């Protein structure tokens, strides 16, 4: 059974940085595709960044060049480095893991197939 626990959220002024972490509990971490999703109240969950089993990364247009996703297979931790934060980046960031990731940025994976964490809150003020 896979368990994901996010941390690293907080409240920062615009232009600052945060680094989120997602700790993975379970086996075969290296076999999972991993991703970060962003959710705000009343809005659909949207894909932010994805890293596959080979380390290939993809980003939403809104964060490309500012955010960096990475994974440490030895420590079983997924990261999201968030630079030059903007107020619209605020919300809950949730990590996900699944053995297959197809078009996650367009369509977040179902709760029936993927594993999700509870999320960590990010607030960016002007």
PDB file of N, CA and C in Angstrom, residues 13-51:
ATOM      1  N   UNK A  13       5.593  36.076   0.622  1.00  0.00           N
ATOM      2  CA  UNK A  13       5.251  37.170  -0.286  1.00  0.00           C
ATOM      3  C   UNK A  13       5.585  36.800  -1.724  1.00  0.00           C
ATOM      4  N   UNK A  14       4.941  37.469  -2.651  1.00  0.00           N
ATOM      5  CA  UNK A  14       5.202  37.228  -4.069  1.00  0.00           C
ATOM      6  C   UNK A  14       6.684  37.428  -4.377  1.00  0.00           C
ATOM      7  N   UNK A  15       7.191  36.555  -5.268  1.00  0.00           N
ATOM      8  CA  UNK A  15       8.594  36.623  -5.643  1.00  0.00           C
ATOM      9  C   UNK A  15       9.499  35.708  -4.838  1.00  0.00           C
ATOM     10  N   UNK A  16       8.977  35.188  -3.746  1.00  0.00           N
ATOM     11  CA  UNK A  16       9.782  34.317  -2.896  1.00  0.00           C
ATOM     12  C   UNK A  16       9.728  32.863  -3.368  1.00  0.00           C
ATOM     13  N   UNK A  17      10.375  31.988  -2.611  1.00  0.00           N
ATOM     14  CA  UNK A  17      10.459  30.582  -2.994  1.00  0.00           C
ATOM     15  C   UNK A  17       9.947  29.680  -1.891  1.00  0.00           C
ATOM     16  N   UNK A  18       9.530  28.508  -2.289  1.00  0.00           N
ATOM     17  CA  UNK A  18       9.188  27.414  -1.382  1.00  0.00           C
ATOM     18  C   UNK A  18       9.647  26.113  -2.019  1.00  0.00           C
ATOM     19  N   UNK A  19       9.950  25.131  -1.182  1.00  0.00           N
ATOM     20  CA  UNK A  19      10.261  23.807  -1.693  1.00  0.00           C
ATOM     21  C   UNK A  19       9.363  22.804  -0.999  1.00  0.00           C
ATOM     22  N   UNK A  20       8.538  22.152  -1.785  1.00  0.00           N
ATOM     23  CA  UNK A  20       7.619  21.151  -1.262  1.00  0.00           C
ATOM     24  C   UNK A  20       8.260  19.772  -1.338  1.00  0.00           C
ATOM     25  N   UNK A  21       7.880  18.933  -0.382  1.00  0.00           N
ATOM     26  CA  UNK A  21       8.345  17.548  -0.365  1.00  0.00           C
ATOM     27  C   UNK A  21       7.156  16.617  -0.276  1.00  0.00           C
ATOM     28  N   UNK A  22       7.315  15.439  -0.820  1.00  0.00           N
ATOM     29  CA  UNK A  22       6.285  14.402  -0.740  1.00  0.00           C
ATOM     30  C   UNK A  22       6.992  13.093  -0.408  1.00  0.00           C
ATOM     31  N   UNK A  23       6.767  12.622   0.806  1.00  0.00           N
ATOM     32  CA  UNK A  23       7.407  11.378   1.234  1.00  0.00           C
ATOM     33  C   UNK A  23       6.533  10.183   0.865  1.00  0.00           C
ATOM     34  N   UNK A  24       7.155   9.214   0.265  1.00  0.00           N
ATOM     35  CA  UNK A  24       6.489   8.015  -0.250  1.00  0.00           C
ATOM     36  C   UNK A  24       6.768   6.859   0.691  1.00  0.00           C
ATOM     37  N   UNK A  25       5.716   6.210   1.148  1.00  0.00           N
ATOM     38  CA  UNK A  25       5.848   4.983   1.945  1.00  0.00           C
ATOM     39  C   UNK A  25       5.279   3.841   1.138  1.00  0.00           C
ATOM     40  N   UNK A  26       6.063   2.781   0.991  1.00  0.00           N
ATOM     41  CA  UNK A  26       5.629   1.637   0.200  1.00  0.00           C
ATOM     42  C   UNK A  26       6.796   1.119  -0.626  1.00  0.00           C
ATOM     43  N   UNK A  27       6.503   0.113  -1.398  1.00  0.00           N
ATOM     44  CA  UNK A  27       7.565  -0.529  -2.180  1.00  0.00           C
ATOM     45  C   UNK A  27       7.585  -0.023  -3.625  1.00  0.00           C
ATOM     46  N   UNK A  28       8.697  -0.283  -4.274  1.00  0.00           N
ATOM     47  CA  UNK A  28       8.848  -0.042  -5.706  1.00  0.00           C
ATOM     48  C   UNK A  28       8.649   1.423  -6.084  1.00  0.00           C
ATOM     49  N   UNK A  29       9.173   2.307  -5.258  1.00  0.00           N
ATOM     50  CA  UNK A  29       9.060   3.740  -5.515  1.00  0.00           C
ATOM     51  C   UNK A  29       9.539   4.081  -6.922  1.00  0.00           C
ATOM     52  N   UNK A  30      10.636   3.462  -7.330  1.00  0.00           N
ATOM     53  CA  UNK A  30      11.239   3.807  -8.616  1.00  0.00           C
ATOM     54  C   UNK A  30      10.345   3.410  -9.795  1.00  0.00           C
ATOM     55  N   UNK A  31       9.345   2.594  -9.527  1.00  0.00           N
ATOM     56  CA  UNK A  31       8.446   2.147 -10.586  1.00  0.00           C
ATOM     57  C   UNK A  31       7.268   3.089 -10.801  1.00  0.00           C
ATOM     58  N   UNK A  32       7.160   4.102  -9.953  1.00  0.00           N
ATOM     59  CA  UNK A  32       6.009   4.986 -10.010  1.00  0.00           C
ATOM     60  C   UNK A  32       6.315   6.273 -10.764  1.00  0.00           C
ATOM     61  N   UNK A  33       5.320   6.690 -11.512  1.00  0.00           N
ATOM     62  CA  UNK A  33       5.301   8.029 -12.074  1.00  0.00           C
ATOM     63  C   UNK A  33       4.738   8.940 -10.985  1.00  0.00           C
ATOM     64  N   UNK A  34       5.302  10.138 -10.852  1.00  0.00           N
ATOM     65  CA  UNK A  34       4.935  11.031  -9.757  1.00  0.00           C
ATOM     66  C   UNK A  34       4.561  12.409 -10.281  1.00  0.00           C
ATOM     67  N   UNK A  35       3.668  13.056  -9.567  1.00  0.00           N
ATOM     68  CA  UNK A  35       3.275  14.374 -10.033  1.00  0.00           C
ATOM     69  C   UNK A  35       2.777  15.266  -8.918  1.00  0.00           C
ATOM     70  N   UNK A  36       2.742  16.549  -9.195  1.00  0.00           N
ATOM     71  CA  UNK A  36       2.183  17.553  -8.290  1.00  0.00           C
ATOM     72  C   UNK A  36       0.953  18.175  -8.941  1.00  0.00           C
ATOM     73  N   UNK A  37      -0.073  18.357  -8.105  1.00  0.00           N
ATOM     74  CA  UNK A  37      -1.320  18.947  -8.567  1.00  0.00           C
ATOM     75  C   UNK A  37      -1.688  20.105  -7.666  1.00  0.00           C
ATOM     76  N   UNK A  38      -2.396  21.050  -8.243  1.00  0.00           N
ATOM     77  CA  UNK A  38      -2.763  22.291  -7.560  1.00  0.00           C
ATOM     78  C   UNK A  38      -4.280  22.378  -7.489  1.00  0.00           C
ATOM     79  N   UNK A  39      -4.784  22.711  -6.312  1.00  0.00           N
ATOM     80  CA  UNK A  39      -6.229  22.825  -6.172  1.00  0.00           C
ATOM     81  C   UNK A  39      -6.574  24.035  -5.326  1.00  0.00           C
ATOM     82  N   UNK A  40      -7.574  24.784  -5.791  1.00  0.00           N
ATOM     83  CA  UNK A  40      -8.118  25.896  -5.035  1.00  0.00           C
ATOM     84  C   UNK A  40      -9.614  25.656  -4.842  1.00  0.00           C
ATOM     85  N   UNK A  41     -10.203  26.253  -3.820  1.00  0.00           N
ATOM     86  CA  UNK A  41     -11.627  26.015  -3.540  1.00  0.00           C
ATOM     87  C   UNK A  41     -12.515  26.309  -4.746  1.00  0.00           C
ATOM     88  N   UNK A  42     -13.382  25.364  -5.058  1.00  0.00           N
ATOM     89  CA  UNK A  42     -14.329  25.537  -6.140  1.00  0.00           C
ATOM     90  C   UNK A  42     -13.770  25.291  -7.525  1.00  0.00           C
ATOM     91  N   UNK A  43     -12.493  24.933  -7.595  1.00  0.00           N
ATOM     92  CA  UNK A  43     -11.869  24.721  -8.904  1.00  0.00           C
ATOM     93  C   UNK A  43     -11.463  23.268  -9.056  1.00  0.00           C
ATOM     94  N   UNK A  44     -11.351  22.843 -10.299  1.00  0.00           N
ATOM     95  CA  UNK A  44     -10.867  21.503 -10.578  1.00  0.00           C
ATOM     96  C   UNK A  44      -9.382  21.390 -10.235  1.00  0.00           C
ATOM     97  N   UNK A  45      -8.991  20.217  -9.809  1.00  0.00           N
ATOM     98  CA  UNK A  45      -7.579  19.949  -9.572  1.00  0.00           C
ATOM     99  C   UNK A  45      -6.847  20.030 -10.905  1.00  0.00           C
ATOM    100  N   UNK A  46      -5.689  20.700 -10.922  1.00  0.00           N
ATOM    101  CA  UNK A  46      -4.957  20.854 -12.176  1.00  0.00           C
ATOM    102  C   UNK A  46      -3.516  20.383 -12.020  1.00  0.00           C
ATOM    103  N   UNK A  47      -3.014  19.810 -13.083  1.00  0.00           N
ATOM    104  CA  UNK A  47      -1.653  19.305 -13.062  1.00  0.00           C
ATOM    105  C   UNK A  47      -0.638  20.434 -13.103  1.00  0.00           C
ATOM    106  N   UNK A  48       0.410  20.305 -12.321  1.00  0.00           N
ATOM    107  CA  UNK A  48       1.470  21.311 -12.249  1.00  0.00           C
ATOM    108  C   UNK A  48       2.751  20.790 -12.885  1.00  0.00           C
ATOM    109  N   UNK A  49       3.178  19.615 -12.450  1.00  0.00           N
ATOM    110  CA  UNK A  49       4.434  19.046 -12.944  1.00  0.00           C
ATOM    111  C   UNK A  49       4.398  17.542 -12.746  1.00  0.00           C
ATOM    112  N   UNK A  50       5.038  16.848 -13.670  1.00  0.00           N
ATOM    113  CA  UNK A  50       5.073  15.386 -13.641  1.00  0.00           C
ATOM    114  C   UNK A  50       6.503  14.927 -13.910  1.00  0.00           C
ATOM    115  N   UNK A  51       6.905  13.874 -13.224  1.00  0.00           N
ATOM    116  CA  UNK A  51       8.201  13.252 -13.487  1.00  0.00           C
ATOM    117  C   UNK A  51       7.983  11.750 -13.603  1.00  0.00           C
TER     118      UNK A  51
END
